[in-house]
CSV table of N, CA and C in Angstrom, one decimal:
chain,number,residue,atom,x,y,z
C,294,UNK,N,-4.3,-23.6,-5.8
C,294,UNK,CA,-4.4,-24.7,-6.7
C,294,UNK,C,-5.7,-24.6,-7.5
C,295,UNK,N,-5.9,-24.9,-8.8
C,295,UNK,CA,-7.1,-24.7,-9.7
C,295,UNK,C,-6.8,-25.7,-10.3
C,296,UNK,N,-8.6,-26.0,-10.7
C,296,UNK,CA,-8.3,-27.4,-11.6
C,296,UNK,C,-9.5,-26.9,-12.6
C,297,UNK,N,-9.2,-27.2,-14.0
C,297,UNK,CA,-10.0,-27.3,-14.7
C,297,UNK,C,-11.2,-28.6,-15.4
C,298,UNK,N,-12.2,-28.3,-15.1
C,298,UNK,CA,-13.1,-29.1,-15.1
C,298,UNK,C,-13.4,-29.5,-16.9
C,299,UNK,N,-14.6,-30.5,-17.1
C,299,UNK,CA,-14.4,-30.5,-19.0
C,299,UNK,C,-14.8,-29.5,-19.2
C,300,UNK,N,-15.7,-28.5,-18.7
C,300,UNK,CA,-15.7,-27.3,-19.6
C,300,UNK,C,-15.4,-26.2,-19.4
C,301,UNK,N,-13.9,-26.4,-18.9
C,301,UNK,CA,-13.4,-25.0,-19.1
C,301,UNK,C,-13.7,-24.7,-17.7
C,302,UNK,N,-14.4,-24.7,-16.9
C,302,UNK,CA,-14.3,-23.8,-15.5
C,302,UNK,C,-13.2,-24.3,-14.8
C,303,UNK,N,-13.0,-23.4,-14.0
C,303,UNK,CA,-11.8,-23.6,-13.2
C,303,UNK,C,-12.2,-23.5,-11.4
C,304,UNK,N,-12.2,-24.5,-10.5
C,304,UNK,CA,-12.5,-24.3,-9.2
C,304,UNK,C,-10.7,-24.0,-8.5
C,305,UNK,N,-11.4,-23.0,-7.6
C,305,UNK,CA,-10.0,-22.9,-6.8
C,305,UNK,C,-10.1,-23.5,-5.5
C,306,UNK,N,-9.9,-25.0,-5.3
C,306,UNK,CA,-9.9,-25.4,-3.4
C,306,UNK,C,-9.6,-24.9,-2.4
C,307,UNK,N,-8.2,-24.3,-2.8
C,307,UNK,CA,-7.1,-24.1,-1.8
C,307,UNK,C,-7.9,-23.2,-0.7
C,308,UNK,N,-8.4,-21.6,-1.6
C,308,UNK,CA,-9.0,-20.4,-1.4
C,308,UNK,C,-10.6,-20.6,-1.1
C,309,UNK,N,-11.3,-22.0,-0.7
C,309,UNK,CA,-12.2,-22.2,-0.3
C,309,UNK,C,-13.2,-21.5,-1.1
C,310,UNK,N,-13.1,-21.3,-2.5
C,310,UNK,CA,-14.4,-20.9,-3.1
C,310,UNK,C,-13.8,-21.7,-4.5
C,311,UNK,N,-15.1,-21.1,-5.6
C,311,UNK,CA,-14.9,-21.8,-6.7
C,311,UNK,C,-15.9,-21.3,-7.6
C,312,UNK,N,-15.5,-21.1,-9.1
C,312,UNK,CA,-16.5,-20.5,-9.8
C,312,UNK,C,-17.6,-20.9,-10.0
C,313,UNK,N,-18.5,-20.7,-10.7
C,313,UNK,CA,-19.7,-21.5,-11.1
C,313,UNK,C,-19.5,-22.6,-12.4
C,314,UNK,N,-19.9,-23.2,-11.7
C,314,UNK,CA,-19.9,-24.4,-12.8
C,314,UNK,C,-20.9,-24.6,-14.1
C,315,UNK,N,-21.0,-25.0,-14.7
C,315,UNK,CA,-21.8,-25.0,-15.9
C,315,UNK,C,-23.6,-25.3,-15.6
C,316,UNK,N,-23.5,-26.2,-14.8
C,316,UNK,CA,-25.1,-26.3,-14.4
C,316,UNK,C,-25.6,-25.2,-13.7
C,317,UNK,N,-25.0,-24.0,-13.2
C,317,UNK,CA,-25.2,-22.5,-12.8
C,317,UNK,C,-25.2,-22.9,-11.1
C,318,UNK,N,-24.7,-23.8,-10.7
C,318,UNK,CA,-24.5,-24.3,-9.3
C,318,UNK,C,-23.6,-22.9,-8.5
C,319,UNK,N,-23.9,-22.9,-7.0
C,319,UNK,CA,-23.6,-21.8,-6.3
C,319,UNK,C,-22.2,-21.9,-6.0
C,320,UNK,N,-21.8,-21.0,-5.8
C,320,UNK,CA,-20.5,-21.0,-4.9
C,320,UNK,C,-19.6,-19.5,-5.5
C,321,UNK,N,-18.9,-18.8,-4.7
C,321,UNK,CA,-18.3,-17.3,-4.8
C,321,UNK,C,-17.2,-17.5,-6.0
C,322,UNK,N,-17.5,-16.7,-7.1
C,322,UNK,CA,-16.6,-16.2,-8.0
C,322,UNK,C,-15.4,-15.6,-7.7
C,323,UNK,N,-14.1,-15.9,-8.1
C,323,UNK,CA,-13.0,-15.1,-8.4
C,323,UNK,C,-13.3,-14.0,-8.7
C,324,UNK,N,-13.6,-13.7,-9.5
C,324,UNK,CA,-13.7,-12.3,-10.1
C,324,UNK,C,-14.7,-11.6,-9.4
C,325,UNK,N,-15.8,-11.7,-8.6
C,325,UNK,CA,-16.3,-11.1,-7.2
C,325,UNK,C,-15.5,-10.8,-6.3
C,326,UNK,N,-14.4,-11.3,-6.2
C,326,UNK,CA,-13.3,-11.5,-4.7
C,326,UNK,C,-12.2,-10.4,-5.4
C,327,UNK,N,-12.0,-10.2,-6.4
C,327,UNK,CA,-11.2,-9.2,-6.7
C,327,UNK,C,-11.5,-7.4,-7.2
C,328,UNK,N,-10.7,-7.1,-7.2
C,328,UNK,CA,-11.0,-5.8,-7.9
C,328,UNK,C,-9.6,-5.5,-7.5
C,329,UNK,N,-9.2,-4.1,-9.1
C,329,UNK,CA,-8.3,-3.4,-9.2
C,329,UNK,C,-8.7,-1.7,-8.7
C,330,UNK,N,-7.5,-1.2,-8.9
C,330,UNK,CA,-8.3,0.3,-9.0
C,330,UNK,C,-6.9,1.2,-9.0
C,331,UNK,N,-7.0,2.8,-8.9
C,331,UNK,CA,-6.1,3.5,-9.0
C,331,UNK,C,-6.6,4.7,-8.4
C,332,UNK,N,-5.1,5.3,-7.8
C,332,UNK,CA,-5.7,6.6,-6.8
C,332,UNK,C,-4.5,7.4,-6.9
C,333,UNK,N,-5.0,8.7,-6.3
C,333,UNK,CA,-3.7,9.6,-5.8
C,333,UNK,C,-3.2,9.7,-4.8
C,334,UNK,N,-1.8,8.9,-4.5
C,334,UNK,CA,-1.5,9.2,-3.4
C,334,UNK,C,-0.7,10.5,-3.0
C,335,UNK,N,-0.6,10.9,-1.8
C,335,UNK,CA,-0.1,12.2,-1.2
C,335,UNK,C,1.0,11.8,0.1
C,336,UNK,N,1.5,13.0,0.3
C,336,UNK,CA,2.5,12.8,1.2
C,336,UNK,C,1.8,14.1,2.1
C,337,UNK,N,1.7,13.8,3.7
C,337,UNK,CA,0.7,14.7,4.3
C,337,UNK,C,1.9,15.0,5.6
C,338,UNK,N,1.8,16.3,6.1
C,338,UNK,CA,2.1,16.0,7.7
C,338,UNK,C,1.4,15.8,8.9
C,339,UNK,N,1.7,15.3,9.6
C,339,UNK,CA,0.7,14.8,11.1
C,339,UNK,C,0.2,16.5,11.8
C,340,UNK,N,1.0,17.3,11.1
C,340,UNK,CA,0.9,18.7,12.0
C,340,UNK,C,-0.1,19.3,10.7
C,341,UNK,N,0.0,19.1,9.9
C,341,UNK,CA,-0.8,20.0,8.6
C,341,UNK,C,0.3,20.5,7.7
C,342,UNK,N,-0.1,21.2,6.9
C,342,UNK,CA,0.4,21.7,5.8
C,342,UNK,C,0.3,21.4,4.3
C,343,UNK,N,1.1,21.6,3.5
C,343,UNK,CA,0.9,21.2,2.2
C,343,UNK,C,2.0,20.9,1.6
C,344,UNK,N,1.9,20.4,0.4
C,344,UNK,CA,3.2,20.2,-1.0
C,344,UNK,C,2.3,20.6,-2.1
C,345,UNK,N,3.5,21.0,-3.0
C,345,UNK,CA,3.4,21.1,-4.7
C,345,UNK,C,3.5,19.8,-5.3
C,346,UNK,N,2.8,19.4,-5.8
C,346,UNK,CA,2.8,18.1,-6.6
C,346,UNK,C,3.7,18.1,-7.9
C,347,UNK,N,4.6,17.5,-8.4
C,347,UNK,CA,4.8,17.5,-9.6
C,347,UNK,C,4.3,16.3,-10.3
C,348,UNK,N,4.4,14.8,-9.6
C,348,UNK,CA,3.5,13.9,-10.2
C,348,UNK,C,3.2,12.9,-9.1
C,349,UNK,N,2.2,12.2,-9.7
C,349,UNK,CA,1.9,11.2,-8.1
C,349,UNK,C,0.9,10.1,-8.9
C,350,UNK,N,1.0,8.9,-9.2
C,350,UNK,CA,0.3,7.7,-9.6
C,350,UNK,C,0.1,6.6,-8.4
C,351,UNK,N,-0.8,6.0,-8.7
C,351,UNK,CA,-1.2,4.5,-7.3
C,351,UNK,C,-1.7,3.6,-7.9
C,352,UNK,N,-1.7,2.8,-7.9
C,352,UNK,CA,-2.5,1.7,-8.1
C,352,UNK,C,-2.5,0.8,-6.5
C,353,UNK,N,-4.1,-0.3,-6.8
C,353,UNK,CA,-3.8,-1.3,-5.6
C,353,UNK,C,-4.4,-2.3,-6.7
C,354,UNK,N,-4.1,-3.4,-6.0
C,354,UNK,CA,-4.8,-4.8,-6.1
C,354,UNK,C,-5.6,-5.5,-5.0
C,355,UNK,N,-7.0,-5.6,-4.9
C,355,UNK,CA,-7.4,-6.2,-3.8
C,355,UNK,C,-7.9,-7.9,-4.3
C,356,UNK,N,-7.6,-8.8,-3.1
C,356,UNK,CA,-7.8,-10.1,-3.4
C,356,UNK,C,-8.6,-10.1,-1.6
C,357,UNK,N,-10.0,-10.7,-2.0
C,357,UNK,CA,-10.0,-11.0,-0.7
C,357,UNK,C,-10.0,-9.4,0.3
C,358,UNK,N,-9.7,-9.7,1.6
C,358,UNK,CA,-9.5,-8.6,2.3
C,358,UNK,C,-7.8,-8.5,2.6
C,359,UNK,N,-7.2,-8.8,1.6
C,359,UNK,CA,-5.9,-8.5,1.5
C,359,UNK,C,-5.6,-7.8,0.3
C,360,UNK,N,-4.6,-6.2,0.3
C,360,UNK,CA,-4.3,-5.4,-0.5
C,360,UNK,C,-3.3,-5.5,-1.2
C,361,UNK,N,-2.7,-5.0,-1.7
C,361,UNK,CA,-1.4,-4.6,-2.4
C,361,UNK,C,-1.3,-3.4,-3.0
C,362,UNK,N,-1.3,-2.6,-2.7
C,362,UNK,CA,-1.1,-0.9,-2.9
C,362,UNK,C,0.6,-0.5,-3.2
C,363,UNK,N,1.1,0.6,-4.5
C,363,UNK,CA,1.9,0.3,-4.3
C,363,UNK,C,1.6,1.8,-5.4
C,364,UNK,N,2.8,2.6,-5.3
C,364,UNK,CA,2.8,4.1,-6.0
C,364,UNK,C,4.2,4.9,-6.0
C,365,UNK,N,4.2,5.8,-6.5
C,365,UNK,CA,5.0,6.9,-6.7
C,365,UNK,C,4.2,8.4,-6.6
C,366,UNK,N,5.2,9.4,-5.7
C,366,UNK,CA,5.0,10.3,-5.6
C,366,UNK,C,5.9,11.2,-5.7
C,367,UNK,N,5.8,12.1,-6.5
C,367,UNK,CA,6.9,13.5,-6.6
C,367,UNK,C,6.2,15.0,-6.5
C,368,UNK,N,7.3,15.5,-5.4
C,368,UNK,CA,6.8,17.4,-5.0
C,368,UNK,C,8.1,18.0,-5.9
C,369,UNK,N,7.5,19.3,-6.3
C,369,UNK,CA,8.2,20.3,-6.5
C,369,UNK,C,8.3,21.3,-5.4
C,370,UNK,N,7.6,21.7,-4.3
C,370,UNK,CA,7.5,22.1,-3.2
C,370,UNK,C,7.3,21.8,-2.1
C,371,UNK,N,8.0,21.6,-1.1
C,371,UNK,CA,7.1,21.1,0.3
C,371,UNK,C,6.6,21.9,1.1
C,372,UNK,N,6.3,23.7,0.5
C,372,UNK,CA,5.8,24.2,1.0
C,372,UNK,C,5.3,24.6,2.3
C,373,UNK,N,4.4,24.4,3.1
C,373,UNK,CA,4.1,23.8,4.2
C,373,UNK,C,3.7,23.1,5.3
C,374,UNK,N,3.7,22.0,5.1
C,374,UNK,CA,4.2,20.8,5.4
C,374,UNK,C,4.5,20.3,6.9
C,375,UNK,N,4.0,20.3,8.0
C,375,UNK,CA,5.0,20.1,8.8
C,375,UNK,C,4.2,18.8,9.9
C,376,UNK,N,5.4,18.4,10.9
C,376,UNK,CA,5.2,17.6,11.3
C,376,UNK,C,6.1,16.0,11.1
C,377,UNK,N,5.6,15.0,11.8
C,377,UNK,CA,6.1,13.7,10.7
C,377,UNK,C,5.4,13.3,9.5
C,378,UNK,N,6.0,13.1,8.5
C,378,UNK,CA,5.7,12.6,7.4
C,378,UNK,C,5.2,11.2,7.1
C,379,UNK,N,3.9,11.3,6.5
C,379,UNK,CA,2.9,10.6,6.4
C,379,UNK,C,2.6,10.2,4.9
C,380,UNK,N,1.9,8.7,4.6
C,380,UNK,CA,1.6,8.6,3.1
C,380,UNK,C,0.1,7.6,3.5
C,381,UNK,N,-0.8,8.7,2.7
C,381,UNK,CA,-2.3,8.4,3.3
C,381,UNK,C,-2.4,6.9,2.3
C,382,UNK,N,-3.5,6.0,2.8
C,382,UNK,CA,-3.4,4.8,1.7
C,382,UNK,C,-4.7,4.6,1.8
C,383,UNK,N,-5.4,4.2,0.4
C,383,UNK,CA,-7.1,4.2,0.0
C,383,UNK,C,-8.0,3.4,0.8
C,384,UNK,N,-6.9,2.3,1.7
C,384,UNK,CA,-7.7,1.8,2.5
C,384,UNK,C,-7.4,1.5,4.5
C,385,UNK,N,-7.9,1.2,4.9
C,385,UNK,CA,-7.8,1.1,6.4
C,385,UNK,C,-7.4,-0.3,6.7
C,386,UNK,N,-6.6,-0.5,7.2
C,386,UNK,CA,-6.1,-1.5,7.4
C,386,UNK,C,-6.4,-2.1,8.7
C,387,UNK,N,-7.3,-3.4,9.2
C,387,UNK,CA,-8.2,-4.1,9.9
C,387,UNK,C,-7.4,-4.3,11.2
C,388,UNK,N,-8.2,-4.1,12.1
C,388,UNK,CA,-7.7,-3.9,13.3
C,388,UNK,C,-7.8,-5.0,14.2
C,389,UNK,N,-8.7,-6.4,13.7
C,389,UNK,CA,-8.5,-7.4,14.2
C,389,UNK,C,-7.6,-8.4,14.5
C,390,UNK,N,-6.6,-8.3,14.2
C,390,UNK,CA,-4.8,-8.8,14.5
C,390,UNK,C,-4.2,-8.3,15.0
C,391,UNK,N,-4.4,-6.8,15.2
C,391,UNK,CA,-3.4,-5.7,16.0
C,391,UNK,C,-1.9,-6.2,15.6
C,392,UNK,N,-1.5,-5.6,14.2
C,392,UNK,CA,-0.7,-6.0,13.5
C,392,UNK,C,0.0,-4.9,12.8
C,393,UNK,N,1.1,-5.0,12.8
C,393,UNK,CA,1.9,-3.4,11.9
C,393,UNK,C,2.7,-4.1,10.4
C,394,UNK,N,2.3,-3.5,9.5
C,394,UNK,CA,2.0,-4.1,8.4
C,394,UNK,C,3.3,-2.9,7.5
C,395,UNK,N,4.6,-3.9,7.4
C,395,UNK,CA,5.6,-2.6,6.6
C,395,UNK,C,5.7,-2.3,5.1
C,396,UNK,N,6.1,-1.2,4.9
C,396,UNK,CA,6.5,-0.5,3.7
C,396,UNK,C,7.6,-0.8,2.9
C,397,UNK,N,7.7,-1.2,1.5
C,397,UNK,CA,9.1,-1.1,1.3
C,397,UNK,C,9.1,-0.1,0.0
C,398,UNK,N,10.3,0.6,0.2
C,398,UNK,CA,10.2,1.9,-0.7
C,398,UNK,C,11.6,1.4,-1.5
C,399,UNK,N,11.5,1.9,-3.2
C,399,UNK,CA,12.1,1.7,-4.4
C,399,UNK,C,13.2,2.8,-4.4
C,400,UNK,N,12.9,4.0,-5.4
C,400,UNK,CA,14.0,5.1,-5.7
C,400,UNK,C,12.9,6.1,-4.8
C,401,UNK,N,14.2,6.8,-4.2
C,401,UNK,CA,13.9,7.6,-2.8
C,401,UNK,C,15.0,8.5,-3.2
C,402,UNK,N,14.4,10.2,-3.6
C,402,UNK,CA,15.6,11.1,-3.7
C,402,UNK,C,15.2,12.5,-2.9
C,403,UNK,N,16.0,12.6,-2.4
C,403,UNK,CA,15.7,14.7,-1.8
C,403,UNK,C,15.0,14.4,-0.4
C,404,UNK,N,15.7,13.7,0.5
C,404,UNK,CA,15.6,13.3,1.5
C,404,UNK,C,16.8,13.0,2.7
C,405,UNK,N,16.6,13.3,3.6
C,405,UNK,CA,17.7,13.5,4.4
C,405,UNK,C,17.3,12.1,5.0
C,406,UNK,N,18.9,10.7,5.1
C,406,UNK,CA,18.7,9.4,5.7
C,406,UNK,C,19.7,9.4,6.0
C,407,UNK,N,19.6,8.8,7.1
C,407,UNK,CA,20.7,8.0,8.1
C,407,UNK,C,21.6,6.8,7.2
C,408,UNK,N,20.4,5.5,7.2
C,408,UNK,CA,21.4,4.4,6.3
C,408,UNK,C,20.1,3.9,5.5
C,409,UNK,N,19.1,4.3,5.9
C,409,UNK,CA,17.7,3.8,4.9
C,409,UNK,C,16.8,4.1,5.5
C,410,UNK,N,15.6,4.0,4.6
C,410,UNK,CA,14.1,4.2,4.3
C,410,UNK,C,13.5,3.5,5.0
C,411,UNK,N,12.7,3.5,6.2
C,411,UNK,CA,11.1,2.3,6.7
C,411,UNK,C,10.1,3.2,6.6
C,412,UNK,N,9.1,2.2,6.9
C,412,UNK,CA,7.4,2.9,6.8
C,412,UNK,C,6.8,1.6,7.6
C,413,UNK,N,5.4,2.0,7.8
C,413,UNK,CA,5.0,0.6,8.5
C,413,UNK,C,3.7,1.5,8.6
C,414,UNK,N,2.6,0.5,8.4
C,414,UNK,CA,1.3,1.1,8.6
C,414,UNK,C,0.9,0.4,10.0
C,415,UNK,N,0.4,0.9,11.0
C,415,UNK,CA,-0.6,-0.1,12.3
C,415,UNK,C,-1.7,-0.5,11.9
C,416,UNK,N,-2.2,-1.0,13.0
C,416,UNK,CA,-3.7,-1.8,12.8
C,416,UNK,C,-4.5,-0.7,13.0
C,417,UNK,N,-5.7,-0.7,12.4
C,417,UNK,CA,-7.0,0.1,12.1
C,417,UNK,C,-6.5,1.7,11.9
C,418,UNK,N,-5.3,2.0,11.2
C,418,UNK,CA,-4.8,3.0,10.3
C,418,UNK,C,-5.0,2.7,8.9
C,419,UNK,N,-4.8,4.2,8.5
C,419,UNK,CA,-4.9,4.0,7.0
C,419,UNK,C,-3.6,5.0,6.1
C,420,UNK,N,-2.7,5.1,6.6
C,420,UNK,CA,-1.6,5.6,6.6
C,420,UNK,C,0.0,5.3,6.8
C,421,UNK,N,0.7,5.4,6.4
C,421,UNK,CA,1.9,5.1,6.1
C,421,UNK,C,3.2,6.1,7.0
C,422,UNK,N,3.3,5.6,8.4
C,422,UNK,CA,4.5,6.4,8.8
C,422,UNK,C,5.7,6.1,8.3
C,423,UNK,N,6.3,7.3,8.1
C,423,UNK,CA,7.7,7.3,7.5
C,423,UNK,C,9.3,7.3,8.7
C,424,UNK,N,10.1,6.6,8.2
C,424,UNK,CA,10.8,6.5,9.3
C,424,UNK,C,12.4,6.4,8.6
C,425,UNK,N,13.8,6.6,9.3
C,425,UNK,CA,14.7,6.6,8.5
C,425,UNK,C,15.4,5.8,9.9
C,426,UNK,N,16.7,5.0,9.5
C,426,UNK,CA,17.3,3.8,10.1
C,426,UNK,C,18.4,3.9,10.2
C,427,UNK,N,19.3,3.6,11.2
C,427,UNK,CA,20.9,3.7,11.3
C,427,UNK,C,21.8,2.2,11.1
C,428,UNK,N,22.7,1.8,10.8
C,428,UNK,CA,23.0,0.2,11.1
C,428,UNK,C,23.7,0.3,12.7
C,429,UNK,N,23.0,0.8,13.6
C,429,UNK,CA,23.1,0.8,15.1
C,429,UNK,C,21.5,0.2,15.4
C,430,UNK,N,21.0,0.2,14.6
C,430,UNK,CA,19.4,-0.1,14.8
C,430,UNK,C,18.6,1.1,15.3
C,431,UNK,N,19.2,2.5,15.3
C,431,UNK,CA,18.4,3.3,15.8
C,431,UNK,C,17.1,4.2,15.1
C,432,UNK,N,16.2,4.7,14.9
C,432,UNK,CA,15.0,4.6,14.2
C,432,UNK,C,14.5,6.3,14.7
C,433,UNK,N,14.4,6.7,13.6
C,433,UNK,CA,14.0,8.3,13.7
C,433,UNK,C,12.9,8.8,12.6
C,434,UNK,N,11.5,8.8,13.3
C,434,UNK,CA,10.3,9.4,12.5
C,434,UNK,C,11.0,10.9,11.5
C,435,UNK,N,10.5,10.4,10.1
C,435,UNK,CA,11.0,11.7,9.1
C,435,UNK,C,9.6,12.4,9.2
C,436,UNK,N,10.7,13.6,9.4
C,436,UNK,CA,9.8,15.0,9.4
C,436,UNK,C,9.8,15.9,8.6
C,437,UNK,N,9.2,16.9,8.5
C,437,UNK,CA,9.2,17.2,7.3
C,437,UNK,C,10.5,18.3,7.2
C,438,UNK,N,11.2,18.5,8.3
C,438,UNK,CA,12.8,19.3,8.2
C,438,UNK,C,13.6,18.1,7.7
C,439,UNK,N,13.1,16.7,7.1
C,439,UNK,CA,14.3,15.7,6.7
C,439,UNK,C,13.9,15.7,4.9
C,440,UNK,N,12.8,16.3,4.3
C,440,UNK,CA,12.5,16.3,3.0
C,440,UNK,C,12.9,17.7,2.2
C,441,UNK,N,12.7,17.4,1.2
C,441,UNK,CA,13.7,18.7,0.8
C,441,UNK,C,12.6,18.9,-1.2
C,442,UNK,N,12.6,20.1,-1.4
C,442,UNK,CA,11.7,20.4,-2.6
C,442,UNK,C,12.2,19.6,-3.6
C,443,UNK,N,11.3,18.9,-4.1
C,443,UNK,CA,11.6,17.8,-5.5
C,443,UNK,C,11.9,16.4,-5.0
C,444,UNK,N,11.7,16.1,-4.0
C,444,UNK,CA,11.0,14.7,-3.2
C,444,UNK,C,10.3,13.9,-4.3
C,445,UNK,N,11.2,12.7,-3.9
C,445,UNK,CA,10.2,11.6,-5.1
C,445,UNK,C,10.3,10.4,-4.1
C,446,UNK,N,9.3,9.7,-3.8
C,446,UNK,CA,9.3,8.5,-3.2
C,446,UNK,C,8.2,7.4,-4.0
C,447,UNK,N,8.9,6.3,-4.4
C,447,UNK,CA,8.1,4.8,-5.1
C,447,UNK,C,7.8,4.2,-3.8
C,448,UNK,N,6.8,3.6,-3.5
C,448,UNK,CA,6.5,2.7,-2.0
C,448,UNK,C,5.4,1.1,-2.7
C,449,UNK,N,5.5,0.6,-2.0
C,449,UNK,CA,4.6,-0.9,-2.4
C,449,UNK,C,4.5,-0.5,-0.3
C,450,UNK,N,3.1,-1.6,-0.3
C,450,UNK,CA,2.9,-2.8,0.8
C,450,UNK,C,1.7,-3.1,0.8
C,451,UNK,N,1.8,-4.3,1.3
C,451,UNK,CA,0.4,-5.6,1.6
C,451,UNK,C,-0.2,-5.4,2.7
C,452,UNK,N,-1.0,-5.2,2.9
C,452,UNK,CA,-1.7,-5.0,4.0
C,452,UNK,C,-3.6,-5.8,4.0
C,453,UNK,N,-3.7,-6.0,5.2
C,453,UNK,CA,-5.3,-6.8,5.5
C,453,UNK,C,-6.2,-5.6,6.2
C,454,UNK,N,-7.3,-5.9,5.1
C,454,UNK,CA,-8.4,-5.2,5.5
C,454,UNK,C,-9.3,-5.5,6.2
């Protein structure tokens, strides 16, 4: 909740801070607590290896010590690659909740699935395991014998830093 004061400043209660007010009085700026930014994300394996990139964009939003990261990636090769399949993320995700924090992925093509797509990051990781789902509920880490050349995966998730 924000309220606008007569001139124009705006305090936020809810979030326990509030801008500066006109007499230059203290208290933590919004726009200190935020920041944007942009990165490359990758698709790695837990064993090593590599891919051919054909394209890969990221963005996050950070508020606070909570993120919002959220990208597309596409291979023209998956080359060498092996292991379970991994999506590294620009930040580490806080290990003080001991908390698994999930993935949800958009258009997903050139991949071998059961009945759908998971991911889920752990606590004090900075990485994205990938996982594929049955409607039996049964749950199988994607490796890199379930990806196939020309792989495109969109992913979002929120996660606390």
């Amino acid at each position: 909740r924000s309220e606008t004061t007569a001139d124009g400043k705006n305090t936020f209660s809810e979030f326990g801070f509030r801008t500066e007010n006109s007499e230059g009085g203290s208290g933590l700026r919004f726009d200190r607590l935020t920041s944007t930014g942009q990165f490359t994300p990758e698709i790695t394996g837990s064993s090593g290896g590599s891919v051919v990139y054909g394209s890969r964009s990221g963005q996050f939003i950070k508020i606070g010590q909570v993120v919002k990261i959220w990208g597309r990636i596409g291979i023209t090769d998956k080359s060498t690659i092996s292991g379970s399949i991994r999506i590294p993320l620009p930040f580490t995700v806080s290990s003080d909740l001991n908390h698994t924090y999930p993935a949800s992925f958009g258009n997903v093509s050139n991949m071998s699935l059961t009945d759908g797509i998971g991911g889920s990051v752990g606590s004090g990781n900075n990485y994205i395991d990938l996982y594929t789902y049955n409607s039996n509920g049964n749950i199988s880490i994607i490796t890199s014998s379930d990806i196939s050349d020309d792989l495109r995966i969109d992913f979002t998730i929120d996660i606390l830093i």
